[in-house]
Coordinates of C-alpha atoms in Angstrom, one line a residue:
X30 CA 42.2 269.2 159.3
X31 CA 45.6 270.0 160.8
X32 CA 49.0 269.7 159.1
X33 CA 49.6 266.1 160.5
X34 CA 46.3 264.9 159.3
X35 CA 46.8 266.4 155.9
X36 CA 50.2 264.7 155.5
X37 CA 48.6 261.3 156.3
X38 CA 46.0 261.8 153.6
X39 CA 48.8 263.0 151.2
X40 CA 50.8 259.9 151.8
X41 CA 47.7 257.8 151.3
X42 CA 47.1 259.6 148.0
X43 CA 50.7 259.0 146.8
X44 CA 50.2 255.3 147.2
X45 CA 47.2 255.4 144.9
X46 CA 48.9 257.3 142.1
X47 CA 50.1 255.0 139.2
X48 CA 53.9 254.7 139.1
X49 CA 54.0 256.0 135.5
X50 CA 52.1 259.2 136.6
X51 CA 53.9 259.8 139.9
X52 CA 56.6 262.1 138.5
X53 CA 54.1 264.2 136.7
X54 CA 51.8 264.4 139.7
X55 CA 54.7 265.5 142.1
X56 CA 55.8 268.1 139.6
X57 CA 52.3 269.6 139.3
X58 CA 51.9 269.4 143.1
X59 CA 55.2 271.3 143.5
X60 CA 54.0 274.0 141.1
X61 CA 50.7 274.3 143.0
X62 CA 52.6 274.7 146.3
X63 CA 54.8 277.5 144.8
X64 CA 51.6 279.3 143.6
X65 CA 50.0 279.1 147.0
X66 CA 53.2 280.3 148.8
X67 CA 53.5 283.2 146.3
X68 CA 49.9 284.2 146.9
X69 CA 50.4 284.1 150.7
X70 CA 53.5 286.2 150.5
X71 CA 51.6 288.6 148.2
X72 CA 48.8 288.9 150.8
X73 CA 51.3 289.5 153.5
X74 CA 53.0 292.3 151.5
X75 CA 49.6 293.9 150.8
X76 CA 48.6 293.7 154.5
X77 CA 51.9 295.3 155.4
X78 CA 51.3 298.2 153.0
X79 CA 47.9 298.8 154.4
X80 CA 49.3 298.9 158.0
X81 CA 51.9 301.4 156.8
X82 CA 49.2 303.6 155.3
X83 CA 47.2 303.5 158.5
X84 CA 50.3 304.3 160.6
X85 CA 51.0 307.3 158.3
X86 CA 47.4 308.5 158.8
X87 CA 47.8 308.2 162.6
X88 CA 51.0 310.2 162.5
X89 CA 49.4 312.9 160.5
X90 CA 46.5 313.1 163.0
X91 CA 48.8 313.1 166.0
X92 CA 50.6 316.2 164.5
X93 CA 47.2 317.9 164.1
X94 CA 45.6 317.1 167.5
X95 CA 46.5 317.4 171.1
X96 CA 47.2 314.2 173.1
X97 CA 43.6 314.2 174.3
X98 CA 42.3 314.4 170.7
X99 CA 39.7 316.9 172.0
X100 CA 39.3 319.8 169.6
X101 CA 38.7 323.4 170.5
X102 CA 35.3 323.2 168.7
X103 CA 33.8 320.4 170.7
X104 CA 32.5 320.0 174.2
X105 CA 33.0 316.9 176.3
X106 CA 30.3 316.2 178.9
X107 CA 30.9 314.3 182.1
X108 CA 28.3 311.5 182.2
X109 CA 25.6 312.1 184.8
X110 CA 24.3 308.5 184.8
X111 CA 25.9 305.0 184.8
X112 CA 29.2 303.9 186.2
X113 CA 31.2 306.6 184.4
X114 CA 29.2 309.3 186.3
X115 CA 31.3 308.3 189.4
X116 CA 34.6 309.2 187.6
X117 CA 36.5 312.0 189.2
X118 CA 37.1 314.6 186.4
X119 CA 40.5 315.4 187.9
X120 CA 41.7 311.8 187.6
X121 CA 40.3 311.0 184.2
X122 CA 42.4 311.5 181.1
X123 CA 41.2 311.4 177.5
X124 CA 43.7 309.6 175.2
X125 CA 42.7 308.5 171.7
X126 CA 43.4 304.8 171.3
X127 CA 43.6 305.1 167.5
X128 CA 46.4 307.6 167.7
X129 CA 48.2 306.2 170.7
X130 CA 48.9 302.5 171.3
X131 CA 50.7 301.3 174.4
X132 CA 54.1 301.9 173.0
X133 CA 53.3 305.5 172.2
X134 CA 51.7 305.9 175.6
X135 CA 54.9 304.8 177.2
X136 CA 56.8 307.4 175.1
X137 CA 54.4 310.1 176.3
X138 CA 54.9 309.1 179.9
X139 CA 58.7 308.9 179.5
X140 CA 58.7 312.4 178.0
X141 CA 56.6 313.8 180.8
X142 CA 53.6 314.6 178.5
X143 CA 51.4 312.1 180.2
X144 CA 51.2 310.2 183.5
X145 CA 49.5 306.9 184.1
X146 CA 49.1 307.6 187.8
X147 CA 48.1 310.5 190.2
X148 CA 49.2 311.2 193.7
X149 CA 46.4 310.9 196.3
X150 CA 48.4 312.9 198.8
X151 CA 50.8 315.5 197.4
X152 CA 54.4 314.8 198.2
X153 CA 54.0 311.1 199.2
X154 CA 54.3 307.9 197.3
X155 CA 50.6 307.0 197.6
X156 CA 49.7 306.8 193.9
X157 CA 46.7 305.4 192.0
X158 CA 46.2 304.8 188.3
X159 CA 44.5 307.4 186.2
X160 CA 41.4 306.5 184.3
X161 CA 42.1 306.7 180.5
X162 CA 39.1 307.3 178.3
X163 CA 39.2 306.8 174.5
X164 CA 36.5 307.8 172.0
X165 CA 38.0 305.9 169.0
X166 CA 38.7 302.3 168.2
X167 CA 42.3 301.1 168.4
X168 CA 44.1 299.6 165.5
X169 CA 43.8 296.0 166.9
X170 CA 40.0 296.7 167.4
X171 CA 39.7 297.8 163.8
X172 CA 41.5 294.7 162.5
X173 CA 39.3 292.5 164.8
X174 CA 36.2 294.0 163.3
X175 CA 37.1 293.9 159.6
X176 CA 39.2 290.7 159.6
X177 CA 37.4 288.5 162.2
X178 CA 33.9 289.7 163.0
X179 CA 32.2 291.2 160.0
X180 CA 31.3 289.1 157.0
X181 CA 32.4 290.1 153.5
X182 CA 31.3 293.7 152.9
X183 CA 31.5 293.5 149.1
X184 CA 28.9 295.9 147.7
X185 CA 27.8 296.9 151.2
X186 CA 27.3 300.3 152.9
X187 CA 28.9 301.0 156.3
X188 CA 27.8 303.9 158.5
X189 CA 29.9 305.2 161.4
X190 CA 27.9 307.4 163.7
X191 CA 30.2 310.0 165.4
X192 CA 33.3 309.3 163.2
X193 CA 35.6 311.8 164.9
X194 CA 39.2 311.1 163.7
X195 CA 37.8 308.8 161.0
X196 CA 39.5 305.6 162.4
X197 CA 36.6 303.3 161.5
X198 CA 36.4 304.9 158.0
X199 CA 40.0 304.3 157.2
X200 CA 39.9 300.8 158.7
X201 CA 36.9 299.9 156.5
X202 CA 38.6 301.3 153.4
X203 CA 41.9 299.4 154.0
X204 CA 40.7 296.2 155.5
X205 CA 37.4 295.6 153.7
X206 CA 35.9 295.8 150.2
X207 CA 33.0 297.9 151.5
X208 CA 31.5 299.7 148.5
X209 CA 30.4 302.8 150.4
X210 CA 31.7 304.1 153.7
X211 CA 29.9 306.9 155.4
X212 CA 30.9 308.9 158.5
X213 CA 28.6 311.3 160.3
X214 CA 30.2 313.8 162.6
X215 CA 29.0 316.9 164.5
X216 CA 32.4 318.6 165.1
X217 CA 33.6 320.9 162.4
X218 CA 37.3 320.4 163.2
X219 CA 37.1 316.6 162.9
X220 CA 35.1 316.8 159.7
X221 CA 37.8 319.0 158.1
X222 CA 40.6 316.6 159.3
X223 CA 38.7 313.6 157.9
X224 CA 38.2 315.4 154.6
X225 CA 41.9 316.2 154.4
X226 CA 43.0 312.6 155.1
X227 CA 40.5 311.3 152.6
X228 CA 41.8 313.7 149.9
X229 CA 45.5 313.2 150.8
X230 CA 45.2 309.4 150.7
X231 CA 42.8 309.3 147.7
X232 CA 40.0 307.5 149.6
X233 CA 37.2 309.7 148.2
X234 CA 36.1 306.9 145.8
X235 CA 34.5 305.0 148.7
X236 CA 34.4 307.3 151.8
X237 CA 32.0 310.3 152.4
X238 CA 31.7 312.4 155.5
X239 CA 28.6 314.2 156.5
X240 CA 28.8 317.2 158.9
X241 CA 25.4 316.8 160.6
X242 CA 23.4 315.4 163.4
X243 CA 22.3 311.8 162.6
X244 CA 18.8 312.7 163.9
X245 CA 18.6 314.9 160.8
X246 CA 19.3 312.1 158.4
X247 CA 18.0 308.8 159.9
X248 CA 17.6 307.5 156.4
X249 CA 21.3 306.9 156.4
X250 CA 20.8 304.5 159.3
X251 CA 17.9 302.5 157.7
X252 CA 19.7 302.3 154.3
X253 CA 23.0 301.0 155.7
X254 CA 24.1 297.4 155.9
X255 CA 26.5 298.0 158.8
X256 CA 26.1 300.6 161.5
X257 CA 28.9 301.3 164.0
X258 CA 28.6 303.3 167.2
X259 CA 31.8 303.4 169.2
X260 CA 31.4 305.2 172.6
X261 CA 29.4 307.7 170.6
X262 CA 26.8 309.4 172.9
X263 CA 27.7 309.2 176.6
X264 CA 30.5 311.9 176.7
X265 CA 28.9 314.1 174.1
X266 CA 25.1 314.3 174.7
X267 CA 23.0 315.2 177.7
X268 CA 20.9 312.4 179.2
X269 CA 17.8 313.8 177.5
X270 CA 19.4 313.9 174.1
X271 CA 20.8 310.4 174.5
X272 CA 17.3 309.1 175.3
X273 CA 16.0 310.8 172.2
X274 CA 18.8 309.4 170.1
X275 CA 18.2 305.8 171.2
X276 CA 14.4 306.1 170.7
X277 CA 15.0 307.4 167.2
X278 CA 17.5 304.7 166.4
X279 CA 15.2 302.0 167.7
X280 CA 12.8 302.9 164.8
X281 CA 15.5 303.4 162.2
X282 CA 17.2 300.1 162.8
X283 CA 14.3 297.9 161.9
X284 CA 15.2 296.9 158.4
X285 CA 16.0 293.2 158.3
X286 CA 19.6 292.3 157.8
X287 CA 21.4 295.3 159.3
X288 CA 24.6 294.5 161.3
X289 CA 25.0 296.8 164.4
X290 CA 28.4 297.2 166.2
X291 CA 28.5 299.1 169.5
X292 CA 30.8 300.0 172.3
X293 CA 29.6 299.4 175.0
X294 CA 26.6 297.1 174.5
X295 CA 23.2 298.5 173.7
X296 CA 21.8 296.9 176.8
X297 CA 24.3 298.7 179.0
X298 CA 23.7 302.1 177.4
X299 CA 20.0 301.8 177.8
X300 CA 20.3 300.5 181.4
X301 CA 22.5 303.4 182.4
X302 CA 19.9 305.8 181.0
X303 CA 17.1 303.9 182.8
X304 CA 15.2 303.3 179.5
X305 CA 16.0 299.6 178.9
X306 CA 12.3 298.6 179.5
X307 CA 10.9 301.6 177.6
X308 CA 12.9 301.4 174.4
X309 CA 12.0 298.1 172.9
X310 CA 14.8 296.7 170.8
X311 CA 14.0 293.0 171.2
X312 CA 14.2 292.5 167.5
X313 CA 18.0 293.1 167.7
X314 CA 19.6 289.7 168.0
X315 CA 23.0 289.6 169.8
X316 CA 25.8 287.7 168.1
X317 CA 28.1 285.5 170.1
X318 CA 31.6 286.6 169.3
X319 CA 33.6 284.4 171.6
X320 CA 35.2 282.2 168.9
X321 CA 36.1 285.3 166.8
X322 CA 37.4 287.0 169.9
X323 CA 39.7 284.2 170.9
X324 CA 41.0 283.7 167.4
X325 CA 41.7 287.4 167.0
X326 CA 43.3 287.6 170.5
X327 CA 45.7 284.9 169.6
X328 CA 46.6 286.5 166.2
X329 CA 46.7 290.2 167.4
X330 CA 48.0 289.8 171.0
X331 CA 49.9 286.5 170.9
X332 CA 47.1 284.7 172.9
X333 CA 47.4 287.2 175.8
X334 CA 44.4 286.1 177.9
X335 CA 44.7 289.2 180.1
X336 CA 44.1 291.5 177.2
X337 CA 40.5 292.7 177.3
X338 CA 40.7 295.2 174.4
X339 CA 38.2 293.2 172.3
X340 CA 35.8 292.3 175.1
X341 CA 33.7 295.5 175.0
X342 CA 32.8 295.3 171.3
X343 CA 29.3 294.0 170.7
X344 CA 27.5 292.9 167.5
X345 CA 23.8 292.6 166.7
X346 CA 21.7 291.7 163.7
X347 CA 18.2 292.9 162.8

């Protein structure tokens, strides 16, 4: 029911109220409206405070990491299969989307710390855009997940495989009522950074970080209600290890009722590895997110139909 339809029904209701009760009815309706507006303003204030906290966390991490957000203790691998294997290493730049939105990227470019283009012939004006790679969810993507895609996470457990900067963990803490939020990360530097943020912002009541290989603790997968994998294997594991990982996950993700969020789609990941027919995950049911995506795109990007930031997020249920 839209506003115009609601007003028609309200006018109809007014006509039905006995004249002797009309004054009392309007007074009580006015009080109810004030309560609703007050609650709405309170929600807006609370959301603003959460956004401020997340921005402060991002600033702290930007001060602690290089622009690429690649630490000295991790190794980034160039993909050997799939479309990304055709990327030219010299023309690919790693920029963390959680730490740097478009406005901050523009500032980096203006200051000369980053360029969006490269010259194909030194000294001329023949330039092409660089390929920017991120291994984290952006702030709009986090809000999309926790405000539009996922159901209520009250009393639920969420697992983020390959938590890196902790973006998903902080987003889950601030934008959901998830009871337990678990991150699994191989890199020691990222684990220490996450632990520091969790301590500084007093998030330890609901967030825990495990410094380990998820293959060594697959029970975390099978015992979780939501499992998130954001661009988690392709740039960090060899083809052989990726295949082993997906085969193990195909067994661990069989408990009914688990929600799985991936970037990119599971089908694409398995197809790129050439194991789509071998690793049977037919019991995973894809969820159509078109309605949620359009609603979020309107709210987060002002209805910008050219913005595809949400298009590569996929959801499944077991």
